Each structure stands twice: as C-alpha cells, then as structure tokens.
Amino acid sequence: MSTTVKFTLLFLALGFCRGLQDEYIDEEEPELVAQDSKYGSLWPLPQKVQISQIPYKLSGSSFRIVDAQMSSAGPSCILLQSAYRRFYEYIFAGAKKQQKNKRTGSSDLRELHVWITSTDSECDGYPKVTSDESYELSVDQPVAILKAPTVWGALHGLETFTQLVYEDEYGAKCINATSISDFPRFAHRGILLDSSRHFLPIKVLLANLETMAMNKFNVFHWHIVDDQSFPYLSRTFPQLSQQGSYQPYTHVYTPSDVKMVIEFARLRGIRVVPEFDTPGHTQSWGKGQKGLLTPCYSGSTPTGTFGPVNPILNTTYEFMTQFFKEISSVFPDAYIHLGGDEVDFTCWKSNPDIQAFMKQQGFGNDYRKLESYYIQRLLNIVAATNKGYLIWQEVFDNGVKLKPDTLIHVWKGNQEQYQNEMANVTASGYQALLSTPWYLNRISYGQDWRGAYKVDPQDFKGTEAQKKLVIGGEACLWGEFVDATNLTPRLWPRASAVAERLWSAKEVTDVNDAYSRLSAHRCRMVARGIPAEPLFSSFCPREYGGF
C-alpha cells in the first residue's frame, strides 16, 4: 500500500472517529464556564450561609483548633482530637513554613473553638441514621466558633471551615467573616462500592471513605460479596473465603481489615452497612458451603451446575442463623443490607425436590412465593439479632411481610418507573432509598454529573407524609469494569453531585453555580491527593501527582 493511500485512510479514520465523538457530545446541554460563585468553593452548599468581604489571615505557626471551654467533649474525645490534627493539615498542607516567632497581626484569626452542646457528644459511639448532624459556624475575630450538638455535626463543620480557607495573591491563607447554619436534607447519604467483581484493596476503601467525608456522605454501603468472589473472611465459616475468594491469602478482608474500615469510617462520621445478598448472587458462597445452593437438573439428570440458595432445606436456615449472628456482631451498625434482587428461577424450576415442595406448600407455579418463603425466614433470622434491614425493591414488589422500619432500596426502571415505585413504597408506609438514577458505573461522554445533580428523590406523586418517608439515597459504583486502577476517578467528582442533592436545600438547583463550586471542589480533592477526574477543560493550582 502506498504512503499516500495510507495517509488518506488515516485522515478518513480520524474524521470518522471525530464524527463519532461529535455524535456522542450532549448537544442539549449548553457548555458551562466556571465563574466565581458568591459561595466560593463550598460543597455541598450549606442550608444558610453568609460570607462577607472581610478577610482574616491564618498563620500556620499560631492558628489552633481547640475545644471550647463549655464543650461537653474535651481532650479525652479522641475522635475530635484526631479530626483537629487532620483538618489543620488540610488547611496548611503545602504552605510555606512560617517563623514561630512571627508576631500575630491584628487581622489574624487565631483559633477555631469547637463547642459540642449536647450532654451526649456521641464521641465514643457510632453514627446512626437518627444522629444529629447539624452545626453552626461563625467566623469572626479573634476566634471562630463551631457549635454542634454532636461530634458528627462538628466533623461536617470542620470540613466546611476548611473549604472557606483560600490563598490570597501572595499565597497567604485567608478566610472571610462568615455565618453558617447547616444540616442535611436527608439522613441517609450513601456510596455503594462492590468488592466482589474486583477485589478492592483496603487503602482504596480508606481513600474513598476520606473522600466521602469531604463530600458529607455518611453511609458506606459495602457490597462485599457476590457471585464472582467471597472476600469476607468469616471466623465461623472460614471455608467461604478459602474456597470462594479470588485468592484466599491476598484477596480477602480479614477481621482486622474489617475492623479497620469500620473505625476509619467512624472517625469520619460514616456508617458501614454491609450487604450479603441472597438467595441470588451466591455462586461464590456455594464453593465453600456445600449443599447451600440448589442443584440444577436437565430432565431427571443433575447438570452439575447450581442455582440460587436452596430454600427448602433446614440446613440452609441453620447456616444463615449462624452466619448472620456473626455478621451482626462484627458490624456495629443497626442495619444490614440483605439484597434479595435478581433471583433467577430457572434452576429452582428444574429441581424435582423443589417442584415437590412447591406442590406441598400450595405455591402452584408461582416461584415468587418460594422466593418470599425464603426471604421471610431470613428476615426473621436477622430480626432475631436485633438488626434492622435494607432490601432491594423486588422483595417489596413480591409482597414479602416486612417490619415497619424496613428500608426499601429502589434501583430499577426508567424515571417514570422508579418514581412510581417510590410512590408505592411510601404509600405502604415504608421508608425508601433511591439509587436508580445514580448508578455511576454507567458512564457517557461529557458532563454526566449534571443528570445526577438534577434528580430529586422526592419528585413523585404522593402526599407530604409520603415524601418524609424518603430518607435519602445512594450513588452506586458496581464493579464489573472497576477496580483499584479506575475506581476513584470514575466515582469522583460525579458522586459529589449526588452529595449536594442529598445534603443541600431542595431549592439549590443552579447548575451554573454548581459547576463553579464543583470545579473548585474537584481541585481541592486533587490537592488532597485524590485523583478526581476533571469536569471539563480547566486546570488546578495543584495538579495531581505534580506541583
């Protein structure tokens, strides 16, 4: 082939590729240009905020974060003391070392006083769905005051304080006089990470917990096991990970690993809700627990393959009783996610023993009744451990009898379908979580964060009482195409859009203002060592891996 022909084909190919690129650019959305927001780089936007033009300087040699004299949480509160050190480093990281004998100027802000106002600071406890996360922040000379009923609100207020700090034209740290009153719109603001399709190293989980705290998320939904692998190392049934993990020595979460994740999250005000999904999504379970899964048949002959958990055996429920007794003791949160989604009935239908059981129970050919039979028994087992439970929407759709405090997790359908589901769930008196429009594993060319930002979990036909039953939502990052190499940039700052929707007031919908603040917030994440992907063409003063 001649050189001329080669170049001709190359240019044609480039033109074709460019055409494909143009085809997938979102023509409906106008291009956004970052302009300074009157709210600076606050993210998520507080409920009430007033920022003046009066600047105060912060000197790394003299500024301190300390307990207020009247605070109910003093030096013995390790959670706050570690937070003070962490946020001090956030403020002054990269700043030039200043002489310790430098005199404090009249325009300096010298201290941030943290005042926990409730007699129960919750310092030694774990965050709960009912925890008070509100705070008030006043920045004025000579000290700033952060007031919060509990340590959880104080953690959010400390993050907000650091977001108010900026550098002037000479590189000096400054903060303007500010008044903020803040609280979250929704109590449950979660991120789901999937550690089964690909194993996620502990350092990746911890880095994302840190980033969640930056964005005021408060629930880590740990989808820890699935068909592909069982990395959770059970003390009661160690053979589950020995046989079901990708690698039983390197690709497992030991009891000390799990404890580390839970404590790291607690120190940042984040609940850890584990998910152990059954009766489907359990192929990895069967490798280490023989007899748990249903043998599949072709006619009267076993195929050697297995389907969902076998719901007709007493041994199944004996195993589940012991297993969830362990889970309830390992994970301190009041809730466990029990899954219950995407159960394939094909194998159940092929099994002669299950066919006989269906006839005996009077289920006919409705295998949803068999699924409900299993789920009902499982829910009773978990309820006996004094845990509440979350379940995917199929369990509700199939009419399983549920406890009044059950959380229904909505994930299916288009906009009309999930809005109808939210209406049906809340009309039945159950609390609802929304994830359908926030499956962040689905990616597209362009600024797809805007679609996530425009969603409102309470946007469905229902009464005000129904709307109050929506306690929040979760952004989900499923792991088929995600591992440690790409998880963080794929998740952030796209998940930040969900964070603001779940925290800020319902009226906060200005996409242009959000773009300005989110662009700056993304650079803040980058400066803290988080490889958050760019929103559009731009630059950060401190680039990732650079200066």
XYZ file of C-alpha atoms in Angstrom:
547
model
C 0.000 0.000 0.000
C 1.431 3.385 -0.973
C 2.255 6.087 1.573
C -0.328 8.391 0.011
C -3.085 5.793 0.386
C -2.045 5.112 3.985
C -2.310 8.796 4.917
C -5.635 9.099 3.101
C -7.065 6.191 5.089
C -5.630 7.626 8.310
C -7.291 11.001 7.748
C -10.576 9.282 6.856
C -10.373 7.220 10.046
C -9.618 10.296 12.137
C -12.539 12.093 10.553
C -14.825 9.139 11.236
C -13.696 8.979 14.870
C -14.223 12.712 15.209
C -17.696 12.252 13.778
C -18.463 9.576 16.375
C -17.168 11.856 19.110
C -19.370 14.711 17.906
C -22.330 12.336 17.779
C -21.996 11.481 21.453
C -21.451 15.035 22.706
C -24.561 16.181 24.542
C -25.977 18.837 22.222
C -28.910 19.617 24.519
C -26.786 20.906 27.383
C -25.087 24.292 26.934
C -21.382 24.462 27.655
C -20.722 25.593 31.204
C -17.996 28.086 32.013
C -16.677 28.357 35.560
C -17.420 31.763 37.047
C -16.794 32.757 40.628
C -19.679 31.812 42.897
C -20.668 34.071 45.769
C -20.405 30.904 47.857
C -16.784 30.331 46.918
C -15.991 26.627 46.724
C -18.417 25.312 49.357
C -19.613 21.776 48.564
C -22.217 20.626 49.338
C -23.809 24.030 49.784
C -24.873 24.717 53.400
C -28.513 25.435 54.210
C -27.860 29.039 55.250
C -24.622 30.862 54.523
C -23.494 34.487 54.612
C -19.950 35.315 53.530
C -18.681 38.877 53.910
C -15.775 40.550 52.134
C -13.826 40.987 55.378
C -10.732 38.747 55.205
C -8.748 37.335 58.110
C -5.350 35.703 57.790
C -4.499 32.286 59.226
C -0.935 31.656 60.307
C 0.241 28.065 60.490
C 2.515 28.957 63.388
C -0.215 30.413 65.572
C -3.644 29.154 64.441
C -5.171 26.393 66.560
C -8.311 24.256 66.562
C -9.319 23.666 70.189
C -12.203 22.548 72.377
C -14.442 25.363 73.555
C -14.423 25.825 77.300
C -18.114 24.911 77.590
C -17.904 21.886 75.246
C -19.152 18.558 76.574
C -16.380 16.814 74.629
C -12.920 17.594 75.950
C -9.369 16.330 75.361
C -10.470 12.750 76.041
C -12.522 12.715 72.833
C -10.041 11.002 70.516
C -12.392 11.380 67.542
C -12.282 15.174 67.753
C -8.596 15.430 68.655
C -7.641 13.370 65.600
C -10.017 15.464 63.489
C -8.344 18.695 64.664
C -4.957 17.403 63.502
C -6.369 16.156 60.216
C -8.141 19.393 59.326
C -5.171 21.517 60.403
C -3.089 19.590 57.888
C -5.754 20.125 55.230
C -5.599 23.877 55.795
C -1.852 24.312 55.884
C -0.591 21.460 53.685
C 1.825 22.874 51.133
C 2.011 26.241 52.856
C 5.429 27.733 53.368
C 6.825 27.233 56.843
C 6.468 30.390 58.866
C 8.753 31.538 61.624
C 7.404 30.507 65.008
C 8.372 33.859 66.498
C 6.364 35.757 63.935
C 4.091 38.233 65.676
C 0.374 37.743 65.279
C -1.204 40.505 63.231
C -4.371 42.377 64.136
C -6.203 40.854 61.181
C -5.348 37.247 62.086
C -7.882 34.600 63.021
C -6.178 32.890 65.918
C -8.405 29.960 66.927
C -11.383 27.837 65.988
C -13.314 26.858 69.119
C -15.347 23.640 68.771
C -18.324 23.523 71.115
C -20.320 20.314 71.487
C -23.567 21.499 73.041
C -25.324 18.232 73.888
C -24.549 16.375 77.101
C -24.192 13.254 74.956
C -21.491 14.124 72.443
C -21.613 10.557 70.989
C -17.824 10.732 70.893
C -17.315 7.064 71.720
C -20.293 5.772 69.763
C -21.100 5.068 66.146
C -23.105 7.345 63.869
C -26.737 6.315 63.436
C -29.488 7.107 60.981
C -31.030 9.244 63.746
C -27.824 11.121 64.628
C -27.958 14.912 64.713
C -25.518 16.181 62.050
C -26.327 19.873 62.297
C -23.828 22.606 63.129
C -23.423 26.370 63.267
C -20.242 28.154 62.261
C -19.334 31.764 62.997
C -16.054 33.158 61.708
C -15.103 36.451 63.341
C -12.171 37.986 65.160
C -10.344 36.902 67.182
C -11.804 33.391 67.156
C -14.183 31.343 65.062
C -16.836 29.270 66.853
C -18.195 25.941 65.655
C -21.248 24.739 67.600
C -22.792 21.299 67.119
C -24.994 19.067 69.278
C -22.828 16.012 68.491
C -19.384 15.196 67.160
C -20.934 14.189 63.811
C -22.104 17.727 63.148
C -18.749 19.036 64.318
C -16.960 16.902 61.721
C -19.120 18.406 58.975
C -18.494 21.894 60.339
C -14.734 21.342 60.339
C -14.912 20.311 56.680
C -16.916 23.436 55.880
C -14.400 25.611 57.731
C -11.516 24.234 55.655
C -13.500 24.857 52.471
C -13.784 28.525 53.393
C -9.992 28.896 53.559
C -8.315 30.278 50.426
C -4.969 31.757 49.384
C -4.624 35.423 48.535
C -2.483 36.745 45.710
C 0.613 36.455 47.898
C -0.062 32.845 48.894
C -1.210 33.687 52.433
C -4.020 31.613 53.943
C -7.177 33.660 54.425
C -10.788 33.214 55.473
C -13.606 35.742 55.287
C -16.006 36.595 58.089
C -18.788 34.068 57.686
C -22.002 32.867 59.316
C -23.363 29.395 58.530
C -26.274 27.352 59.874
C -26.335 23.907 58.347
C -27.915 20.471 58.465
C -28.528 17.692 55.915
C -31.763 17.454 53.977
C -31.664 13.639 54.088
C -30.415 11.368 56.872
C -29.065 8.579 54.628
C -26.444 9.706 52.089
C -24.570 6.715 50.816
C -21.974 5.324 48.454
C -22.110 1.682 47.353
C -18.817 0.030 46.425
C -18.634 -3.504 45.054
C -15.642 -5.537 46.237
C -16.668 -8.857 44.686
C -16.408 -8.365 40.912
C -12.941 -6.949 41.545
C -11.183 -7.020 44.896
C -10.627 -3.522 46.281
C -7.509 -3.141 48.450
C -8.009 -1.653 51.892
C -6.097 1.509 51.002
C -8.574 2.161 48.178
C -11.535 1.760 50.526
C -9.949 4.094 53.083
C -9.135 6.728 50.447
C -12.754 6.742 49.332
C -14.023 6.954 52.900
C -11.836 10.046 53.266
C -13.336 11.471 50.087
C -16.855 10.612 51.221
C -16.291 12.661 54.369
C -15.136 15.598 52.233
C -18.492 15.422 50.462
C -20.526 14.831 53.644
C -21.653 11.321 52.731
C -22.435 9.320 55.864
C -23.065 5.714 54.737
C -20.626 3.261 53.167
C -22.777 0.516 51.651
C -20.248 -2.283 51.351
C -21.414 -4.778 48.727
C -18.739 -7.085 49.979
C -19.566 -10.451 48.302
C -21.375 -11.645 45.172
C -21.342 -14.431 42.559
C -17.793 -13.717 41.474
C -15.967 -13.896 44.813
C -16.398 -14.102 48.573
C -13.601 -11.960 50.058
C -15.139 -11.618 53.536
C -13.135 -13.884 55.888
C -15.679 -15.365 58.267
C -14.490 -16.618 61.646
C -17.434 -19.024 61.814
C -17.165 -20.301 58.235
C -13.578 -19.635 57.060
C -14.072 -22.028 54.149
C -16.348 -19.451 52.473
C -13.417 -17.199 51.591
C -10.913 -20.063 51.469
C -12.854 -21.570 48.566
C -14.882 -18.620 47.302
C -12.407 -15.728 47.113
C -10.172 -14.999 44.134
C -7.126 -15.719 46.304
C -7.544 -16.823 49.936
C -4.434 -15.098 51.300
C -4.204 -11.847 49.359
C -7.748 -11.126 48.157
C -9.676 -11.329 51.419
C -10.795 -8.941 54.133
C -9.585 -10.297 57.468
C -11.392 -9.488 60.736
C -8.725 -6.854 61.449
C -9.229 -5.343 57.968
C -12.960 -5.050 58.535
C -12.406 -3.564 61.990
C -10.012 -1.006 60.481
C -12.532 0.056 57.837
C -15.304 0.416 60.423
C -13.155 2.506 62.789
C -11.694 4.662 59.989
C -15.265 5.352 58.855
C -16.484 6.073 62.399
C -13.788 8.698 62.910
C -15.218 10.460 59.858
C -18.888 10.143 60.799
C -19.607 7.346 58.324
C -21.723 4.264 58.966
C -20.649 0.957 57.416
C -23.642 -1.061 56.197
C -22.592 -4.464 54.799
C -24.584 -6.252 52.121
C -24.800 -10.042 51.982
C -27.167 -10.614 49.083
C -29.212 -13.829 48.916
C -30.787 -16.061 47.609
C -29.384 -14.981 44.225
C -25.884 -13.646 43.593
C -24.486 -16.501 45.702
C -22.367 -18.675 43.386
C -19.232 -17.890 45.428
C -20.993 -18.948 48.636
C -21.586 -22.442 47.297
C -17.894 -23.132 46.734
C -17.194 -23.156 50.452
C -20.570 -24.225 51.840
C -21.603 -27.470 50.221
C -25.324 -28.111 49.985
C -26.235 -24.413 50.248
C -27.094 -23.886 46.582
C -29.780 -25.586 44.520
C -28.653 -28.397 42.162
C -29.922 -27.757 38.625
C -31.421 -30.516 36.512
C -31.959 -31.364 32.868
C -34.999 -33.574 32.983
C -34.263 -36.102 35.724
C -30.461 -35.712 35.475
C -28.378 -33.253 37.531
C -26.377 -30.911 35.291
C -23.579 -30.372 37.793
C -24.402 -26.669 37.967
C -26.082 -24.770 40.778
C -28.623 -22.004 41.105
C -29.717 -19.748 43.987
C -29.675 -20.743 47.651
C -31.762 -23.871 48.243
C -34.827 -22.578 50.122
C -36.350 -25.945 51.109
C -33.599 -27.328 53.366
C -33.426 -26.825 57.126
C -29.632 -26.821 56.827
C -29.903 -23.614 54.782
C -31.536 -21.747 57.657
C -29.222 -23.283 60.242
C -26.295 -21.908 58.253
C -27.909 -18.486 57.807
C -28.659 -18.274 61.528
C -25.031 -18.837 62.473
C -23.642 -16.663 59.679
C -25.800 -13.598 60.382
C -25.217 -13.960 64.109
C -21.545 -13.374 63.292
C -22.260 -10.522 60.885
C -24.441 -8.768 63.456
C -21.589 -8.862 65.969
C -18.848 -7.780 63.523
C -20.697 -4.799 62.026
C -21.976 -2.396 64.708
C -24.475 -0.525 62.543
C -28.159 -1.053 63.276
C -28.811 -2.217 59.711
C -27.689 -4.984 57.367
C -28.471 -4.956 53.653
C -29.934 -8.346 52.701
C -30.245 -7.842 48.946
C -32.980 -10.069 47.540
C -32.685 -8.870 43.932
C -32.453 -10.584 40.540
C -33.335 -14.142 41.578
C -33.284 -16.451 38.534
C -35.960 -19.114 38.964
C -34.726 -21.383 36.134
C -32.743 -23.749 38.367
C -35.466 -23.907 41.010
C -37.975 -24.848 38.316
C -35.731 -27.693 37.094
C -35.211 -29.304 40.513
C -37.641 -32.197 41.289
C -37.343 -31.768 45.055
C -38.298 -28.110 44.777
C -41.150 -28.990 42.434
C -42.495 -31.375 45.100
C -42.060 -28.712 47.799
C -43.964 -26.170 45.695
C -46.864 -28.603 45.384
C -46.785 -29.430 49.087
C -46.893 -25.731 50.036
C -49.662 -24.949 47.553
C -47.468 -22.438 45.683
C -48.568 -23.732 42.265
C -46.098 -22.491 39.647
C -45.529 -19.083 41.228
C -41.874 -19.164 42.182
C -42.125 -15.694 43.616
C -43.958 -17.349 46.508
C -40.984 -19.655 47.030
C -38.644 -16.663 46.995
C -40.889 -14.901 49.515
C -40.885 -18.030 51.689
C -37.086 -17.929 51.840
C -36.845 -14.165 52.341
C -39.420 -14.219 55.135
C -37.474 -16.836 57.060
C -34.223 -14.929 56.505
C -35.739 -11.683 57.739
C -36.893 -13.427 60.891
C -33.360 -14.753 61.436
C -31.833 -11.284 61.084
C -34.543 -9.655 63.202
C -33.623 -12.082 65.994
C -30.155 -10.476 66.091
C -31.818 -7.109 66.833
C -30.737 -5.706 63.485
C -32.849 -3.774 61.046
C -32.553 -4.495 57.370
C -32.442 -2.907 53.964
C -33.675 -4.846 50.948
C -33.751 -4.225 47.208
C -37.172 -3.369 45.827
C -38.007 -6.854 44.453
C -38.641 -8.100 47.994
C -41.283 -5.402 48.461
C -42.675 -5.961 44.969
C -43.182 -9.672 45.708
C -45.281 -8.925 48.770
C -42.990 -10.254 51.499
C -44.157 -9.339 55.007
C -41.721 -6.694 56.268
C -41.027 -4.991 59.567
C -42.319 -1.401 59.762
C -38.757 0.004 59.949
C -37.570 -1.816 56.806
C -35.763 0.358 54.270
C -36.734 -0.333 50.648
C -33.898 0.346 48.207
C -35.205 1.402 44.771
C -32.890 0.662 41.845
C -34.893 -0.402 38.771
C -36.555 1.219 35.794
C -36.683 4.478 33.928
C -37.678 7.757 35.543
C -41.428 7.096 35.414
C -40.991 3.566 36.764
C -38.776 4.458 39.696
C -40.990 7.404 40.591
C -43.996 5.061 40.644
C -42.009 2.625 42.797
C -41.119 5.368 45.273
C -44.798 6.323 45.425
C -45.895 2.708 46.013
C -43.248 2.042 48.684
C -44.048 5.171 50.674
C -47.813 4.720 50.237
C -47.356 1.384 52.004
C -45.735 3.188 54.927
C -42.136 2.076 54.328
C -39.047 4.259 54.244
C -37.379 4.484 50.843
C -33.884 4.968 49.454
C -33.274 5.949 45.828
C -30.402 4.728 43.658
C -31.896 4.198 40.182
C -30.625 7.436 38.565
C -27.338 7.291 40.465
C -25.687 4.175 39.047
C -22.337 5.829 38.439
C -20.837 2.722 36.823
C -22.834 3.858 33.779
C -20.678 6.416 32.017
C -21.103 8.610 28.963
C -19.158 11.249 27.111
C -19.490 14.728 28.566
C -20.632 16.170 31.860
C -22.959 13.435 33.010
C -22.771 14.738 36.594
C -25.474 17.201 35.587
C -28.039 14.452 35.141
C -27.320 13.124 38.620
C -27.475 16.653 40.024
C -30.955 17.353 38.643
C -32.606 14.363 40.331
C -34.794 14.929 43.375
C -35.610 11.808 45.451
C -38.941 13.324 46.484
C -40.051 14.006 42.917
C -43.002 11.621 42.663
C -46.754 11.771 43.116
C -47.548 11.418 46.790
C -48.522 13.204 49.975
C -46.165 15.203 52.159
C -46.246 12.328 54.633
C -45.025 10.015 51.871
C -42.253 12.412 50.915
C -40.989 12.388 54.515
C -40.535 8.612 54.278
C -37.762 9.165 51.713
C -34.726 9.138 53.983
C -32.143 9.596 51.242
C -30.313 7.694 48.571
C -27.070 6.159 47.416
C -24.721 6.538 44.492
C -23.699 3.058 43.322
C -20.466 2.029 41.625
C -20.769 -1.595 40.590
C -17.520 -3.386 39.920
C -17.743 -5.285 36.634
C -15.453 -2.747 34.951
C -13.985 -1.085 38.038
C -11.021 -1.964 40.235
C -8.337 -0.053 42.121
C -6.950 1.425 38.880
C -10.044 3.434 37.936
C -12.481 3.430 40.854
C -11.642 6.818 42.353
C -11.591 8.943 39.174
C -14.760 7.269 37.903
C -16.544 7.937 41.183
C -15.354 11.484 41.915
C -16.462 14.193 41.396
C -19.551 12.596 39.801
C -20.666 11.323 43.206
C -20.247 14.857 44.551
C -23.312 15.851 42.523
C -25.329 13.265 44.442
C -23.820 14.513 47.708
C -25.168 18.035 47.191
C -28.570 16.765 46.147
C -28.834 14.738 49.362
C -27.435 17.426 51.683
C -28.438 20.867 50.415
C -31.829 22.543 50.351
C -34.319 21.433 47.715
C -34.104 24.857 46.057
C -30.369 24.542 45.346
C -30.621 23.694 41.635
C -28.497 26.284 39.784
C -26.293 24.130 37.543
C -24.041 27.049 36.558
C -23.316 27.938 40.175
C -22.832 24.248 40.949
C -20.337 23.942 38.101
C -18.272 26.800 39.505
C -18.209 25.401 43.028
C -17.757 21.785 41.944
C -14.822 22.683 39.684
C -13.086 24.278 42.671
C -14.095 21.414 44.957
C -12.659 18.915 42.488
C -9.353 20.801 42.604
C -9.492 20.664 46.394
C -9.849 16.882 46.200
C -6.903 16.749 43.808
C -4.831 18.878 46.202
C -5.604 16.358 48.946
C -4.210 13.559 46.790
C -7.488 12.269 45.322
C -7.383 11.597 41.550
C -10.834 13.061 40.880
C -11.447 13.418 37.158
C -11.976 16.864 35.577
C -15.419 18.223 34.793
C -14.256 19.904 31.583
C -11.250 21.768 30.208
C -9.597 23.522 33.153
C -6.607 23.431 35.449
C -5.940 23.111 39.178
C -3.354 25.239 41.012
C -2.000 21.976 42.447
C -2.266 19.196 39.880
C -2.490 15.543 40.846
C 0.959 13.991 41.072
C 2.553 17.319 40.192
C 3.375 20.561 41.938
